[in-house]
Amino acid sequence: MSKISTFIIGRLRGCGYAFKGALLLLKTEPSIQVQTGIMMVMIILGFYFDITATEWILQIFAIGLVMSVEGVNTAIEAIADFIHPDFHNKIGFIKDVAAGAVFIAAITAVVIGFIIYIPYFV
């Protein structure tokens, strides 16, 4: 098998693992499930108000940002709990920082949502 074929097969496997991970997040993580519901509402609002292409790009970016950072946060928390299941100050710090990253992404998404939708409601 050529190097190109091996490379392509490796990338396809990687996509399969990534898809599996996304499904695991959706099936097992309540925070992702809530955010998926919010995502659906925002998509419906986008169609209802017929937002511009630029607004769609910003909205999709904000949704992707929050969902991605939440996935990374979930992975960090799982690793931290696996490494040190009992309470530990450093593990708590790591988990708090990861949650803080989600908070920043969520606030960013809310601001983007306000910038897009306030003119449509006013």
Coordinates of N, CA, C and O in Angstrom, one line a residue:
M1 N 0.8 -1.2 0.0 CA 0.0 0.0 0.0 C 0.9 1.2 0.0 O 1.9 1.3 0.7
S2 N 0.5 2.2 -0.8 CA 1.4 3.4 -0.9 C 1.2 4.3 0.4 O 0.3 4.2 1.1
K3 N 2.1 5.3 0.5 CA 2.1 6.2 1.6 C 0.8 7.0 1.6 O 0.2 7.3 2.6
I4 N 0.4 7.4 0.4 CA -0.8 8.2 0.2 C -2.1 7.4 0.7 O -2.9 8.0 1.4
S5 N -2.2 6.2 0.3 CA -3.3 5.3 0.7 C -3.3 5.2 2.2 O -4.4 5.3 2.8
T6 N -2.2 4.9 2.7 CA -2.1 4.7 4.2 C -2.5 6.0 4.9 O -3.2 6.0 5.9
F7 N -2.1 7.2 4.4 CA -2.4 8.4 4.9 C -3.9 8.7 4.9 O -4.5 9.0 5.9
I8 N -4.5 8.4 3.7 CA -6.0 8.6 3.6 C -6.8 7.7 4.5 O -7.7 8.1 5.2
I9 N -6.4 6.4 4.6 CA -7.1 5.5 5.5 C -6.9 5.9 6.9 O -7.9 5.9 7.7
G10 N -5.8 6.4 7.3 CA -5.6 6.9 8.7 C -6.5 8.1 9.0 O -7.0 8.2 10.1
R11 N -6.6 9.0 8.0 CA -7.5 10.2 8.2 C -9.0 9.8 8.3 O -9.7 10.3 9.1
L12 N -9.4 8.8 7.5 CA -10.7 8.3 7.5 C -11.0 7.6 8.9 O -12.1 7.9 9.5
R13 N -10.1 6.9 9.4 CA -10.3 6.3 10.7 C -10.4 7.4 11.8 O -11.2 7.3 12.7
G14 N -9.5 8.4 11.6 CA -9.6 9.5 12.6 C -10.9 10.2 12.6 O -11.4 10.5 13.6
C15 N -11.5 10.3 11.4 CA -12.8 10.9 11.3 C -13.9 10.1 12.0 O -14.8 10.5 12.6
G16 N -13.7 8.8 11.8 CA -14.6 7.8 12.5 C -14.6 7.9 14.0 O -15.6 8.0 14.7
Y17 N -13.3 8.0 14.5 CA -13.2 8.2 16.0 C -13.8 9.5 16.4 O -14.4 9.6 17.5
A18 N -13.6 10.6 15.7 CA -14.1 11.9 16.0 C -15.6 11.9 16.0 O -16.3 12.4 16.9
F19 N -16.2 11.2 15.0 CA -17.7 11.1 15.0 C -18.2 10.3 16.2 O -19.2 10.7 16.8
K20 N -17.5 9.2 16.5 CA -17.9 8.4 17.7 C -17.8 9.3 18.9 O -18.7 9.2 19.8
G21 N -16.8 10.1 19.1 CA -16.6 10.9 20.2 C -17.7 12.0 20.3 O -18.3 12.2 21.4
A22 N -18.1 12.5 19.2 CA -19.2 13.5 19.2 C -20.5 12.8 19.6 O -21.3 13.4 20.4
L23 N -20.8 11.6 19.1 CA -22.0 10.9 19.5 C -22.0 10.6 21.0 O -23.0 10.7 21.7
L24 N -20.8 10.2 21.5 CA -20.7 9.9 23.0 C -21.0 11.1 23.8 O -21.7 11.1 24.8
L25 N -20.5 12.3 23.3 CA -20.8 13.5 24.0 C -22.3 13.8 24.1 O -22.9 14.1 25.1
L26 N -22.9 13.6 22.9 CA -24.4 13.9 22.8 C -25.2 12.9 23.7 O -26.2 13.3 24.3
K27 N -24.7 11.7 23.7 CA -25.5 10.6 24.5 C -25.3 10.7 26.0 O -26.2 10.4 26.7
T28 N -24.1 11.2 26.4 CA -23.7 11.0 27.8 C -23.6 12.3 28.6 O -23.6 12.2 29.8
E29 N -23.5 13.4 28.0 CA -23.2 14.7 28.7 C -24.4 15.6 28.7 O -24.8 16.2 27.7
P30 N -25.0 15.8 29.9 CA -26.1 16.7 30.0 C -25.9 18.1 29.5 O -26.7 18.7 28.9
S31 N -24.7 18.6 29.8 CA -24.4 20.0 29.4 C -24.4 20.1 27.8 O -24.9 21.1 27.3
I32 N -23.9 19.1 27.1 CA -23.9 19.1 25.7 C -25.3 19.0 25.2 O -25.7 19.6 24.2
Q33 N -26.1 18.2 25.9 CA -27.5 18.0 25.5 C -28.3 19.3 25.6 O -29.1 19.7 24.7
V34 N -28.1 20.1 26.7 CA -28.7 21.4 26.9 C -28.2 22.3 25.8 O -29.0 23.0 25.2
Q35 N -26.9 22.3 25.5 CA -26.4 23.2 24.5 C -26.9 22.9 23.1 O -27.1 23.7 22.2
T36 N -27.2 21.6 22.9 CA -27.7 21.2 21.6 C -29.1 21.7 21.4 O -29.5 22.2 20.4
G37 N -29.9 21.7 22.5 CA -31.2 22.3 22.5 C -31.2 23.8 22.2 O -32.0 24.3 21.4
I38 N -30.2 24.5 22.9 CA -30.1 25.9 22.6 C -29.7 26.2 21.2 O -30.2 27.1 20.5
M39 N -28.8 25.3 20.7 CA -28.4 25.4 19.3 C -29.6 25.3 18.3 O -29.7 26.1 17.4
M40 N -30.4 24.3 18.6 CA -31.6 24.2 17.7 C -32.5 25.4 17.8 O -33.0 25.9 16.7
V41 N -32.7 26.0 19.0 CA -33.5 27.2 19.1 C -32.8 28.4 18.2 O -33.5 29.1 17.5
M42 N -31.5 28.5 18.3 CA -30.8 29.5 17.6 C -30.9 29.3 16.1 O -31.0 30.3 15.3
I43 N -30.9 28.1 15.7 CA -31.0 27.8 14.2 C -32.4 28.1 13.8 O -32.6 28.8 12.7
I44 N -33.4 27.8 14.5 CA -34.8 28.1 14.2 C -34.9 29.7 14.1 O -35.6 30.2 13.2
L45 N -34.4 30.4 15.1 CA -34.5 31.8 15.1 C -33.8 32.4 13.9 O -34.3 33.4 13.2
G46 N -32.6 31.8 13.5 CA -31.9 32.3 12.3 C -32.8 32.1 11.1 O -32.8 33.1 10.2
F47 N -33.5 31.0 10.9 CA -34.4 30.9 9.8 C -35.6 31.8 9.9 O -36.0 32.4 8.9
Y48 N -36.1 31.9 11.1 CA -37.3 32.8 11.3 C -37.0 34.2 10.9 O -37.8 34.9 10.2
F49 N -35.9 34.8 11.4 CA -35.5 36.2 11.1 C -34.8 36.3 9.8 O -34.4 37.5 9.5
D50 N -34.5 35.2 9.1 CA -33.8 35.3 7.8 C -32.5 36.1 8.0 O -32.3 37.1 7.3
I51 N -31.7 35.7 8.9 CA -30.4 36.4 9.2 C -29.5 36.3 8.0 O -29.6 35.4 7.1
T52 N -28.6 37.3 7.9 CA -27.7 37.3 6.8 C -26.6 36.2 6.8 O -26.4 35.5 7.8
A53 N -25.9 36.0 5.7 CA -24.9 35.0 5.6 C -23.8 35.3 6.7 O -23.3 34.4 7.3
T54 N -23.4 36.5 6.8 CA -22.4 36.9 7.8 C -22.9 36.5 9.2 O -22.2 36.0 10.1
E55 N -24.2 36.8 9.5 CA -24.7 36.5 10.8 C -24.8 35.0 11.0 O -24.5 34.5 12.1
W56 N -25.1 34.2 10.0 CA -25.0 32.7 10.1 C -23.6 32.3 10.4 O -23.4 31.4 11.2
I57 N -22.7 32.8 9.7 CA -21.3 32.4 10.0 C -20.9 32.7 11.4 O -20.3 31.8 12.1
L58 N -21.2 33.9 12.0 CA -20.9 34.2 13.4 C -21.7 33.3 14.3 O -21.1 32.8 15.3
Q59 N -22.9 33.0 14.0 CA -23.7 32.1 14.9 C -23.2 30.7 14.9 O -23.0 30.1 15.9
I60 N -22.9 30.2 13.7 CA -22.3 28.8 13.6 C -21.0 28.7 14.3 O -20.7 27.8 15.0
F61 N -20.1 29.8 14.1 CA -18.9 29.8 14.8 C -19.0 29.8 16.3 O -18.4 29.1 17.1
A62 N -20.0 30.6 16.8 CA -20.2 30.7 18.3 C -20.7 29.3 18.8 O -20.3 28.9 19.9
I63 N -21.6 28.7 18.1 CA -22.1 27.4 18.5 C -21.0 26.4 18.5 O -20.8 25.6 19.5
G64 N -20.2 26.3 17.4 CA -19.1 25.4 17.4 C -18.1 25.6 18.5 O -17.5 24.7 19.0
L65 N -17.8 26.9 18.8 CA -16.9 27.2 19.8 C -17.3 26.7 21.2 O -16.6 26.0 21.8
V66 N -18.6 26.9 21.5 CA -19.1 26.5 22.8 C -19.1 25.0 22.9 O -18.6 24.4 23.9
M67 N -19.6 24.3 21.8 CA -19.7 22.8 21.9 C -18.3 22.2 21.9 O -18.1 21.2 22.6
S68 N -17.3 22.8 21.2 CA -16.0 22.2 21.1 C -15.3 22.4 22.5 O -14.7 21.4 23.0
V69 N -15.4 23.6 23.1 CA -14.7 23.8 24.3 C -15.4 23.0 25.4 O -14.7 22.4 26.3
E70 N -16.7 22.8 25.3 CA -17.4 21.9 26.3 C -16.9 20.5 26.2 O -16.7 19.8 27.2
G71 N -16.6 20.0 24.9 CA -16.1 18.7 24.7 C -14.7 18.5 25.3 O -14.4 17.5 26.0
V72 N -13.9 19.5 25.1 CA -12.5 19.5 25.7 C -12.6 19.5 27.2 O -11.9 18.8 27.9
N73 N -13.5 20.3 27.8 CA -13.7 20.4 29.2 C -14.1 19.0 29.8 O -13.6 18.6 30.8
T74 N -15.0 18.4 29.1 CA -15.4 17.0 29.5 C -14.3 16.1 29.5 O -14.1 15.3 30.5
A75 N -13.4 16.1 28.5 CA -12.3 15.2 28.4 C -11.3 15.5 29.5 O -10.8 14.6 30.2
I76 N -11.0 16.8 29.8 CA -10.1 17.2 30.9 C -10.6 16.7 32.2 O -9.9 16.1 33.0
E77 N -11.9 16.9 32.5 CA -12.5 16.4 33.7 C -12.4 14.9 33.9 O -12.1 14.4 34.9
A78 N -12.6 14.2 32.8 CA -12.6 12.7 32.8 C -11.1 12.2 33.1 O -10.9 11.3 33.9
I79 N -10.2 12.9 32.4 CA -8.8 12.5 32.7 C -8.4 12.8 34.1 O -7.8 12.0 34.8
A80 N -8.8 14.0 34.6 CA -8.5 14.4 36.0 C -9.1 13.4 37.0 O -8.4 13.0 38.0
D81 N -10.3 13.0 36.8 CA -11.0 12.1 37.7 C -10.3 10.7 37.6 O -10.2 10.0 38.6
F82 N -9.9 10.3 36.5 CA -9.2 9.0 36.3 C -7.9 9.0 37.0 O -7.5 8.1 37.7
I83 N -7.1 10.1 36.9 CA -5.8 10.2 37.4 C -5.9 10.3 39.0 O -5.1 9.7 39.7
H84 N -6.8 11.1 39.4 CA -6.9 11.4 40.9 C -8.4 11.4 41.3 O -8.9 12.5 41.3
P85 N -9.0 10.3 41.6 CA -10.4 10.3 41.8 C -10.8 11.0 43.1 O -11.9 11.5 43.2
D86 N -9.9 11.1 44.1 CA -10.2 11.8 45.3 C -10.0 13.3 45.1 O -9.3 13.8 44.2
F87 N -10.5 14.1 46.0 CA -10.3 15.6 45.9 C -8.8 15.9 46.1 O -8.1 15.4 46.9
H88 N -8.4 16.8 45.2 CA -7.0 17.3 45.3 C -7.1 18.8 44.8 O -7.7 19.1 43.8
N89 N -6.4 19.7 45.5 CA -6.4 21.1 45.1 C -6.0 21.3 43.7 O -6.6 22.1 43.0
K90 N -4.9 20.7 43.2 CA -4.4 20.9 41.9 C -5.4 20.4 40.8 O -5.6 21.0 39.8
I91 N -6.0 19.2 41.1 CA -7.1 18.7 40.2 C -8.3 19.7 40.1 O -8.8 19.9 39.1
G92 N -8.6 20.1 41.3 CA -9.7 21.1 41.4 C -9.4 22.4 40.6 O -10.3 22.9 39.8
F93 N -8.2 22.8 40.7 CA -7.7 24.0 39.9 C -7.8 23.7 38.4 O -8.4 24.6 37.6
I94 N -7.4 22.6 38.0 CA -7.4 22.2 36.5 C -8.8 22.2 36.0 O -9.2 22.7 35.0
K95 N -9.7 21.6 36.8 CA -11.1 21.5 36.4 C -11.8 22.8 36.4 O -12.6 23.1 35.5
D96 N -11.5 23.7 37.4 CA -12.0 25.0 37.4 C -11.6 25.8 36.2 O -12.4 26.6 35.6
V97 N -10.3 25.7 35.8 CA -9.8 26.5 34.7 C -10.5 26.0 33.4 O -10.9 26.8 32.5
A98 N -10.7 24.7 33.2 CA -11.4 24.1 32.1 C -12.8 24.6 32.0 O -13.3 25.0 30.9
A99 N -13.5 24.6 33.2 CA -14.8 25.1 33.2 C -14.9 26.6 32.9 O -15.8 27.1 32.3
G100 N -13.8 27.3 33.3 CA -13.8 28.8 33.0 C -13.7 29.0 31.5 O -14.2 30.0 31.0
A101 N -12.9 28.2 30.8 CA -12.8 28.3 29.4 C -14.2 28.1 28.7 O -14.6 28.9 27.8
V102 N -15.0 27.2 29.2 CA -16.4 27.0 28.7 C -17.2 28.3 29.0 O -17.9 28.7 28.1
F103 N -17.1 28.8 30.2 CA -17.8 30.0 30.5 C -17.4 31.2 29.6 O -18.3 31.9 29.1
I104 N -16.2 31.4 29.3 CA -15.7 32.4 28.4 C -16.3 32.2 27.0 O -16.8 33.1 26.4
A105 N -16.3 31.0 26.5 CA -16.9 30.7 25.2 C -18.4 30.9 25.2 O -18.9 31.5 24.2
A106 N -19.1 30.5 26.3 CA -20.5 30.7 26.4 C -20.9 32.2 26.4 O -21.8 32.7 25.7
I107 N -20.1 33.0 27.2 CA -20.4 34.5 27.2 C -20.1 35.1 25.8 O -20.9 35.9 25.4
T108 N -19.1 34.6 25.2 CA -18.8 35.1 23.8 C -20.0 34.8 22.9 O -20.4 35.7 22.1
A109 N -20.5 33.6 23.0 CA -21.7 33.2 22.2 C -22.9 34.0 22.5 O -23.6 34.4 21.6
V110 N -23.1 34.3 23.8 CA -24.3 35.1 24.1 C -24.1 36.5 23.6 O -25.1 37.1 23.0
V111 N -23.0 37.1 23.7 CA -22.7 38.4 23.1 C -23.0 38.4 21.6 O -23.6 39.3 21.1
I112 N -22.5 37.4 20.9 CA -22.7 37.3 19.5 C -24.2 37.2 19.2 O -24.7 37.9 18.3
G113 N -24.9 36.4 20.0 CA -26.3 36.3 19.8 C -27.1 37.6 20.0 O -28.0 37.9 19.2
F114 N -26.7 38.3 21.0 CA -27.3 39.6 21.3 C -27.0 40.6 20.1 O -27.9 41.3 19.6
I115 N -25.8 40.6 19.6 CA -25.5 41.5 18.5 C -26.3 41.1 17.3 O -26.8 42.0 16.5
I116 N -26.5 39.8 17.0 CA -27.3 39.4 15.9 C -28.8 39.7 16.1 O -29.4 40.3 15.2
Y117 N -29.3 39.3 17.2 CA -30.8 39.3 17.3 C -31.4 40.5 17.9 O -32.6 40.7 17.6
I118 N -30.7 41.3 18.7 CA -31.4 42.5 19.3 C -32.0 43.4 18.2 O -33.1 43.8 18.3
P119 N -31.3 43.6 17.1 CA -31.9 44.5 16.0 C -33.2 43.9 15.4 O -34.1 44.6 15.0
Y120 N -33.3 42.6 15.4 CA -34.5 41.9 14.9 C -35.7 42.1 15.8 O -36.8 42.0 15.4
F121 N -35.4 42.1 17.1 CA -36.4 42.2 18.1 C -36.9 43.7 18.4 O -37.9 43.9 18.9
V122 N -36.0 44.6 18.1 CA -36.2 46.1 18.4 C -37.0 46.7 17.2 O -37.0 46.4 16.1

